[in-house]
Coordinates of C-alpha atoms and ligand atoms in Angstrom, one line a residue:
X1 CA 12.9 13.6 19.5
X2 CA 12.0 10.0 19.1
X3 CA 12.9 8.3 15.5
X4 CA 9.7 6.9 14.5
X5 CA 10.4 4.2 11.9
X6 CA 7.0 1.9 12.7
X7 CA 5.3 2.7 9.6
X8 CA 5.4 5.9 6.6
X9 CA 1.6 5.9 8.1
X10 CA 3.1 8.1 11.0
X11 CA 3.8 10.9 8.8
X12 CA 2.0 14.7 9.8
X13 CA 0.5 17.1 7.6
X14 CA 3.1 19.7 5.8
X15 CA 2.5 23.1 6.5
X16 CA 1.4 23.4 2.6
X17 CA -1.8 20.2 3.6
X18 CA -2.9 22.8 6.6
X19 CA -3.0 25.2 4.5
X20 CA -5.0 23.5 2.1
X21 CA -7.2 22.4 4.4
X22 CA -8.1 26.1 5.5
X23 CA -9.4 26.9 2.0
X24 CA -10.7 24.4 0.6
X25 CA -14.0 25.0 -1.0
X26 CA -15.9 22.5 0.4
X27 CA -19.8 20.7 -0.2
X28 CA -21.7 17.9 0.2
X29 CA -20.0 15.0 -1.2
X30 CA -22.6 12.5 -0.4
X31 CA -24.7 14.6 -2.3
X32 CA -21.7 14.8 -5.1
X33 CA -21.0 18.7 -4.8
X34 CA -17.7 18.6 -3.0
X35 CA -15.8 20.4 -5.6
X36 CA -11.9 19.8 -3.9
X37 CA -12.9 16.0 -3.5
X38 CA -14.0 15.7 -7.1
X39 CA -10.7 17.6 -8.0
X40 CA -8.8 15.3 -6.1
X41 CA -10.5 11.7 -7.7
X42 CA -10.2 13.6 -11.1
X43 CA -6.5 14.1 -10.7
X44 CA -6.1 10.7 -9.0
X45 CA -7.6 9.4 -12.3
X46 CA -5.5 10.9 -14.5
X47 CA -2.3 10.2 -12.9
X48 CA -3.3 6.1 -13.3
X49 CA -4.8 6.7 -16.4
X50 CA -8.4 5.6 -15.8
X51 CA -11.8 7.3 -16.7
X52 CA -12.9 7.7 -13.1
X53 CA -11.8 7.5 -9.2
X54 CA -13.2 7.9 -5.4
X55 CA -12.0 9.4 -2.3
X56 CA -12.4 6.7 0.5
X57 CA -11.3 6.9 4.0
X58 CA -9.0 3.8 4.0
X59 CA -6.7 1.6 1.8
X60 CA -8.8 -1.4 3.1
X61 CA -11.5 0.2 2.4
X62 CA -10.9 1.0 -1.2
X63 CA -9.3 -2.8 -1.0
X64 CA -12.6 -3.9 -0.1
X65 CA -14.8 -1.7 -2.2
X66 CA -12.8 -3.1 -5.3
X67 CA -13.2 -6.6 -4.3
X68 CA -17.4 -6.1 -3.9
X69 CA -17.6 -4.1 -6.6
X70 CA -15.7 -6.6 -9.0
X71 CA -17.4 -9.7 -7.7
X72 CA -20.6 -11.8 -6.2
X73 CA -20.7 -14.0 -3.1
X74 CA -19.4 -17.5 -3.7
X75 CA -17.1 -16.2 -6.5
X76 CA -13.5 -17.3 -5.6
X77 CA -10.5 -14.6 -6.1
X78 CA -6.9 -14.9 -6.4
X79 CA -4.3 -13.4 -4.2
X80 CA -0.4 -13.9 -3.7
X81 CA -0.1 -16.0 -0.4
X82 CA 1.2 -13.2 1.5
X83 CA -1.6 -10.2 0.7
X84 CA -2.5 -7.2 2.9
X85 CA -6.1 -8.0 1.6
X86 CA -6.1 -11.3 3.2
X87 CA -3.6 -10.7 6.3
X88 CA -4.7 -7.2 7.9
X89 CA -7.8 -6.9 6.6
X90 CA -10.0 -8.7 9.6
X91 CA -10.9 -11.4 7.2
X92 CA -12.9 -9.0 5.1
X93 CA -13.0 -10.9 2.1
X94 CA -14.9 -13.4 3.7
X95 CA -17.4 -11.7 6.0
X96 CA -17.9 -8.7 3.7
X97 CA -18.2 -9.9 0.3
X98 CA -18.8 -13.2 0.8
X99 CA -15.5 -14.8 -1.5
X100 CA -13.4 -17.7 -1.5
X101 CA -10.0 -16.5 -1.5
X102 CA -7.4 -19.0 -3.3
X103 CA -4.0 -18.0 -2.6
X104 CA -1.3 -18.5 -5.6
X105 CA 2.2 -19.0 -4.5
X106 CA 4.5 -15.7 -4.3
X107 CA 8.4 -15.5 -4.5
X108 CA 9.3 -11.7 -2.3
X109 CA 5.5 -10.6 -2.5
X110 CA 5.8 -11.2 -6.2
X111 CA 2.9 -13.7 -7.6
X112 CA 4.8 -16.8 -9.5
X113 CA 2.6 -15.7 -12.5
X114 CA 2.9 -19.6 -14.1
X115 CA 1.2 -20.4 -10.9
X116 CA -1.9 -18.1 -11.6
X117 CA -3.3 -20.8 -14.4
X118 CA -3.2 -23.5 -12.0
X119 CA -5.4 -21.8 -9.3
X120 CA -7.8 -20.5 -11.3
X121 CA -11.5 -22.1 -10.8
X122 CA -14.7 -22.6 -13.5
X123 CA -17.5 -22.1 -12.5
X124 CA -19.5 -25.3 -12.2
X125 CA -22.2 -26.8 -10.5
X126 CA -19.2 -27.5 -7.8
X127 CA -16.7 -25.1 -8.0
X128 CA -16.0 -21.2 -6.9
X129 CA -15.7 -19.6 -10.7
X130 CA -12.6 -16.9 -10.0
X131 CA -13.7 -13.6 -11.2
X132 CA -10.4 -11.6 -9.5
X133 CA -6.9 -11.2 -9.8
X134 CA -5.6 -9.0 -6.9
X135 CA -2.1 -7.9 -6.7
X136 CA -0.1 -5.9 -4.5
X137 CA 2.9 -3.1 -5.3
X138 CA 5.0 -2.6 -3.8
X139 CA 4.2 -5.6 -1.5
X140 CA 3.6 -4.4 2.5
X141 CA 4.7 -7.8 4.1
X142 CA 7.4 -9.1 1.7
X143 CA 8.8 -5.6 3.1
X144 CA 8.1 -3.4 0.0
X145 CA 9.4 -5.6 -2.7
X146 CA 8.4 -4.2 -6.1
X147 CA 6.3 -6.7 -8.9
X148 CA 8.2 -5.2 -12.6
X149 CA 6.6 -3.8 -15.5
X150 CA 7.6 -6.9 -17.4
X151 CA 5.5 -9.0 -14.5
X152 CA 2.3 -6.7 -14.6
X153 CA 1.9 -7.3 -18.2
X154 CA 2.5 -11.0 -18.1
X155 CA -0.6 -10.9 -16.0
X156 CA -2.5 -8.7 -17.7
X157 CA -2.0 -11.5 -20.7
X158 CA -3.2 -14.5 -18.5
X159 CA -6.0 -12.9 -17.2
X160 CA -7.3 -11.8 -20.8
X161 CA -7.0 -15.0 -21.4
X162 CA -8.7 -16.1 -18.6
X163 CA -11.4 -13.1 -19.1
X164 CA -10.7 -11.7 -15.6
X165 CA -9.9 -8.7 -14.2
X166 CA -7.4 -7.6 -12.4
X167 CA -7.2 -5.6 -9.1
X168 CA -4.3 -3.6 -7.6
X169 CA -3.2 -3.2 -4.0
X170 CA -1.5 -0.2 -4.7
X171 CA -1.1 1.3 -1.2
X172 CA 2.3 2.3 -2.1
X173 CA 2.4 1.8 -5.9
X174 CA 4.3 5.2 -6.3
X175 CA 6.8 3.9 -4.5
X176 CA 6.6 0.7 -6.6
X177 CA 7.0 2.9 -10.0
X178 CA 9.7 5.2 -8.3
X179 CA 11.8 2.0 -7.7
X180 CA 11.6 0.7 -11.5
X181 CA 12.0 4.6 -12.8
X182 CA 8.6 4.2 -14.4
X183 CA 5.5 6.7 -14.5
X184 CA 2.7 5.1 -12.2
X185 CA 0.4 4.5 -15.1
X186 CA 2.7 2.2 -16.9
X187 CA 1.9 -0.3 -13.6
X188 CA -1.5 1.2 -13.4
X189 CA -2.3 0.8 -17.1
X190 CA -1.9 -3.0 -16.5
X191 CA -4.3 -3.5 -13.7
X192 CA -8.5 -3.0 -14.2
X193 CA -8.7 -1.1 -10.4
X194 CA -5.6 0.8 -8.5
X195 CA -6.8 1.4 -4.7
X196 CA -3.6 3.9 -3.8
X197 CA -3.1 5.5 -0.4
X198 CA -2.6 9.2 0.0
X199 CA -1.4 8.4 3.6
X200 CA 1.2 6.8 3.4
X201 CA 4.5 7.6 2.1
X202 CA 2.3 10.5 0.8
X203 CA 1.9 11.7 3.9
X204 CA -1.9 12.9 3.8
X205 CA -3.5 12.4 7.6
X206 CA -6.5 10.5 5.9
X207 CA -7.7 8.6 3.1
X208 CA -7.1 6.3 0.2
X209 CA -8.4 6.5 -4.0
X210 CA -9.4 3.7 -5.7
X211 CA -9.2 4.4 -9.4
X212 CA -11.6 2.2 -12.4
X213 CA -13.7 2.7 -15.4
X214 CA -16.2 5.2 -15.3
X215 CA -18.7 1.9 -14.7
X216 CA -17.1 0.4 -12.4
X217 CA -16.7 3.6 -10.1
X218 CA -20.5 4.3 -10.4
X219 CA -21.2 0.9 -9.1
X220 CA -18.0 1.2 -6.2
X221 CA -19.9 4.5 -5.0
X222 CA -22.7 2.5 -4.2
X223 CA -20.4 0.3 -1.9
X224 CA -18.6 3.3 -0.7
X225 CA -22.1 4.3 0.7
X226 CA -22.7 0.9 2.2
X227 CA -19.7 0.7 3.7
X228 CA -20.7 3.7 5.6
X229 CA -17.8 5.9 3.5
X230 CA -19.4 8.5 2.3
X231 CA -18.2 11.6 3.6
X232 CA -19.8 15.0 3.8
X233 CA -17.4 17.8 3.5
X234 CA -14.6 15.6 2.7
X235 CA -12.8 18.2 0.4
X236 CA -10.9 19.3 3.5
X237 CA -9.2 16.0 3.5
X238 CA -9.5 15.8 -0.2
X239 CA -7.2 19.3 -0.2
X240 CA -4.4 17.0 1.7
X241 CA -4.7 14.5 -1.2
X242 CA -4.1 17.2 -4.1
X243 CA -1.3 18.2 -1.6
X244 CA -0.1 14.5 -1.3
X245 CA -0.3 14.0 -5.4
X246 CA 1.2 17.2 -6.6
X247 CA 4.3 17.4 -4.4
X248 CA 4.9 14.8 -2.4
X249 CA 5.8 11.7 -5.1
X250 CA 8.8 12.6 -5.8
X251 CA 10.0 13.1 -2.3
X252 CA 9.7 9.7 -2.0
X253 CA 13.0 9.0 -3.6
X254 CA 14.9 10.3 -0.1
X255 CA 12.7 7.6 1.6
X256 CA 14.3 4.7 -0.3
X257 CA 18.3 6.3 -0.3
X258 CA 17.8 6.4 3.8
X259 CA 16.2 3.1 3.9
X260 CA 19.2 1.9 1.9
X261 CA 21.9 4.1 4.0
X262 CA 20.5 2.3 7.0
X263 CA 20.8 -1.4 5.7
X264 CA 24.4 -0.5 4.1
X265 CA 25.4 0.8 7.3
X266 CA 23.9 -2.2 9.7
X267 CA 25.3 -4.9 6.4
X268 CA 27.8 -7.2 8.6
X269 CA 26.7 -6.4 12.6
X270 CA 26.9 -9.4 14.1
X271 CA 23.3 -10.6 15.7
X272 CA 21.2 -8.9 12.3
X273 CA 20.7 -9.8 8.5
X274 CA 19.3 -7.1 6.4
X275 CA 17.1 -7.9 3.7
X276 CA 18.6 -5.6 1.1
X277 CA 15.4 -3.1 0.6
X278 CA 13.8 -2.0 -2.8
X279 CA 11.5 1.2 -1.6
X280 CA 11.6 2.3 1.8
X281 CA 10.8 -0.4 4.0
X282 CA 13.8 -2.4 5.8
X283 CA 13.5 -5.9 7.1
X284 CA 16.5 -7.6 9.9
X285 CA 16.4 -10.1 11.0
X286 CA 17.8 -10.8 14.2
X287 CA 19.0 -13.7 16.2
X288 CA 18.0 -12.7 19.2
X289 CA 14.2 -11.9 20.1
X290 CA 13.1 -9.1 17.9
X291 CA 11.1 -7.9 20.8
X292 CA 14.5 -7.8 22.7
X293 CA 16.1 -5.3 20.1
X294 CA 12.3 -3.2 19.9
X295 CA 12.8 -2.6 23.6
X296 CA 16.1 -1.4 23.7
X297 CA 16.3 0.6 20.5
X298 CA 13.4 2.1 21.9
X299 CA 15.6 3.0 24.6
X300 CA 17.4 5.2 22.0
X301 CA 14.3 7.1 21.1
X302 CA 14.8 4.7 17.8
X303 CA 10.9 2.9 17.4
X304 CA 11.1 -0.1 15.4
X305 CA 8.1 -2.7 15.2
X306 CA 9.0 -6.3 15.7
X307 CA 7.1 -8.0 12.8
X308 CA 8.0 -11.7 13.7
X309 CA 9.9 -13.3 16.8
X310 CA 13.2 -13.0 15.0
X311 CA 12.2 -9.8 12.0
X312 CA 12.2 -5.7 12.7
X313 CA 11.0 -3.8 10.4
X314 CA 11.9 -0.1 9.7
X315 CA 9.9 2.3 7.3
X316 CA 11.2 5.4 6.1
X317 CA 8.9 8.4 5.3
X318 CA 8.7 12.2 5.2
X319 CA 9.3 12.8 9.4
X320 CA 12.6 11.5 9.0
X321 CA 15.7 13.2 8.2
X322 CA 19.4 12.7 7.9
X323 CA 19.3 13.5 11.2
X324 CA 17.1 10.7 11.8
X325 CA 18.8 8.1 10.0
X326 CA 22.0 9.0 11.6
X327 CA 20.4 8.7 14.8
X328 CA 18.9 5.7 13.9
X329 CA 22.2 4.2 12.3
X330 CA 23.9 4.8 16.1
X331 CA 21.4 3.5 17.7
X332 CA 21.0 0.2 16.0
X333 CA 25.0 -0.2 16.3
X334 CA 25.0 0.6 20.0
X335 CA 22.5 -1.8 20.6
X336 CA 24.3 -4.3 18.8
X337 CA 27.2 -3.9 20.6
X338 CA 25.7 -3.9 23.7
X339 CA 25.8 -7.2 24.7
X340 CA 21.9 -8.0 23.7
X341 CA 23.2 -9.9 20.5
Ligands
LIG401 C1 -0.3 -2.9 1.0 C2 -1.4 -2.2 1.9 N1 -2.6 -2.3 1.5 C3 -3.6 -1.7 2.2 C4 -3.3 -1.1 3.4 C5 -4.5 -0.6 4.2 O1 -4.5 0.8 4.4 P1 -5.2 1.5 5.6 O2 -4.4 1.3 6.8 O3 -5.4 2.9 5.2 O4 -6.6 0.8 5.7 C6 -2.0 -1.1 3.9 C7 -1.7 -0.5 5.2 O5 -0.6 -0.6 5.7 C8 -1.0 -1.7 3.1 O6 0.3 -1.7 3.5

């Protein structure tokens, strides 16, 4: 059995999700009678402590829902220089709702939040007024680095002041508040909008939330429909996502003690540096061509992804064991010592 370690987006339904699935009561949710999917966005807004949430298909597309919901063309919008929002998201931003994006300097996926003044735009006869914050935690490329409490509210402060809202990337924010040993709305509580992915680490087949004020999701399930999002009987993947929220947080803790087993265990190989990981995502890099070590750990039935010409990235998530990580462990050594580094 191959070791799939390219992404916790890998992960297959639990037996408990197919289940689900199978009775689900299910409606029109175009037509807003789906009762699993309205259970789902009610329980999604509770858990992050806002009034009201939607079921959408994708994190970009709650990403993108959240940023055309919050703003007008020619507004500009502030991200941290490394975003998912502006990296993977096919220059959405831009072609979708029309924004300027102005990037504010990050230190490990974390915004330099002294930074944010500086980069923040009036509106004027000449310039982009910003309208958006956007965060992201834990932070995809930075290799799921987590932004603190003590960070969140700091921002919160600035953009009050700056009258502002904030939006959050939150993909994997319950990994995020697992790392800091925090309940997710104490993260979510400082951020207007919380787009959160259900699978991911949460291991759902399909679909994202995106979490606001009951205004604010009124006016995103407008963009929902635009977007071509709206979904008919979309409580049988909604009945994953109650799956996903009810039992499959906590789990997430295993994720992180493999992901660290594996970097404590490959700490000193010759050829590799670990980036010592914070949630479940491992970054080495690697002298050699990371495609180089890809290739033959694939070998191994160990899958990696080379992220850069000299970084592999390894994810932990639900479809790997101790088992897995052992093999995994072996397999990175015996590669190392093979003569490739
Ligand atoms: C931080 C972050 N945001 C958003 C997304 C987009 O999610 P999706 O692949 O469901 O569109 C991802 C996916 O990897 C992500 O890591």
């Amino acid at each position: 059995m191959p070791v799939d370690l390219r992404s916790d987006t890998v992960t297959r339904p639990t037996r408990e999700m197919y289940e689900a699935m199978a009775s689900a009561e299910l409606d029109d949710d175009v037509l807003g009678h789906d009762p699993t999917t309205l259970s789902l966005e009610r329980l999604s807004a509770e858990m992050t402590g806002k009034e009201g949430a939607i079921f959408v298909p994708s994190g970009t597309m709650g990403n993108q829902i959240a940023l055309a919901t919050h703003t007008r063309p020619g507004d500009s919008v502030l991200f941290d220089d490394d975003a998912h929002m502006l990296f993977y998201e096919c220059g959405a931003t831009a072609v979708v709702s029309g924004v300027q994006a102005r990037t504010v300097h990050s230190t490990n996926g974390v915004i330099d939040v002294d930074k944010i003044k500086a980069r923040y735009l009036y509106s004027s006869l000449h310039t982009p007024g910003t309208t958006l914050l956007c965060l992201e935690n834990s932070h995809n490329r930075a290799g799921g680095t987590v932004t603190s409490v003590e960070t969140h509210r700091k921002c919160r402060s600035i953009c009050d002041e700056l009258g502002i809202p904030i939006h959050l990337d939150g993909a994997r924010v319950f990994n995020a508040a697992i790392a800091l040993g925090v309940k997710v709305n104490e993260i979510t509580d400082l951020v207007d909008t919380v787009s959160i992915s259900l699978s991911k680490g949460l291991a759902s087949p399909i679909g994202s939330v995106l979490c606001g004020s009951g205004e604010f999701i009124d006016r995103a399930k407008i963009w929902r429909k635009r977007f071509g999002g709206g979904m008919r009987q979309s409580g049988i993947l909604a009945a994953c996502g109650i799956v996903s929220l009810t039992s499959m947080v906590d789990r997430l803790t295993e994720d992180h003690q493999r992901t660290k087993s594996l970097a404590e265990s490959l700490s000193g190989m010759p050829g590799i540096s670990v980036v010592p990981p914070q949630t479940n995502i491992l970054m080495i890099d690697t002298t050699l061509p990371a495609a180089n070590w890809s290739e033959a750990l694939e070998k191994e039935d160990v899958w990696v992804v080379a992220m850069g010409p000299n970084r592999v990235r390894a994810v932990f998530h639900k479809d790997v064991d101790d088992d897995g990580l052992e093999q995994a462990c072996l397999a990175f050594q015996k590669v190392g010592h093979s003569g490739l580094s």
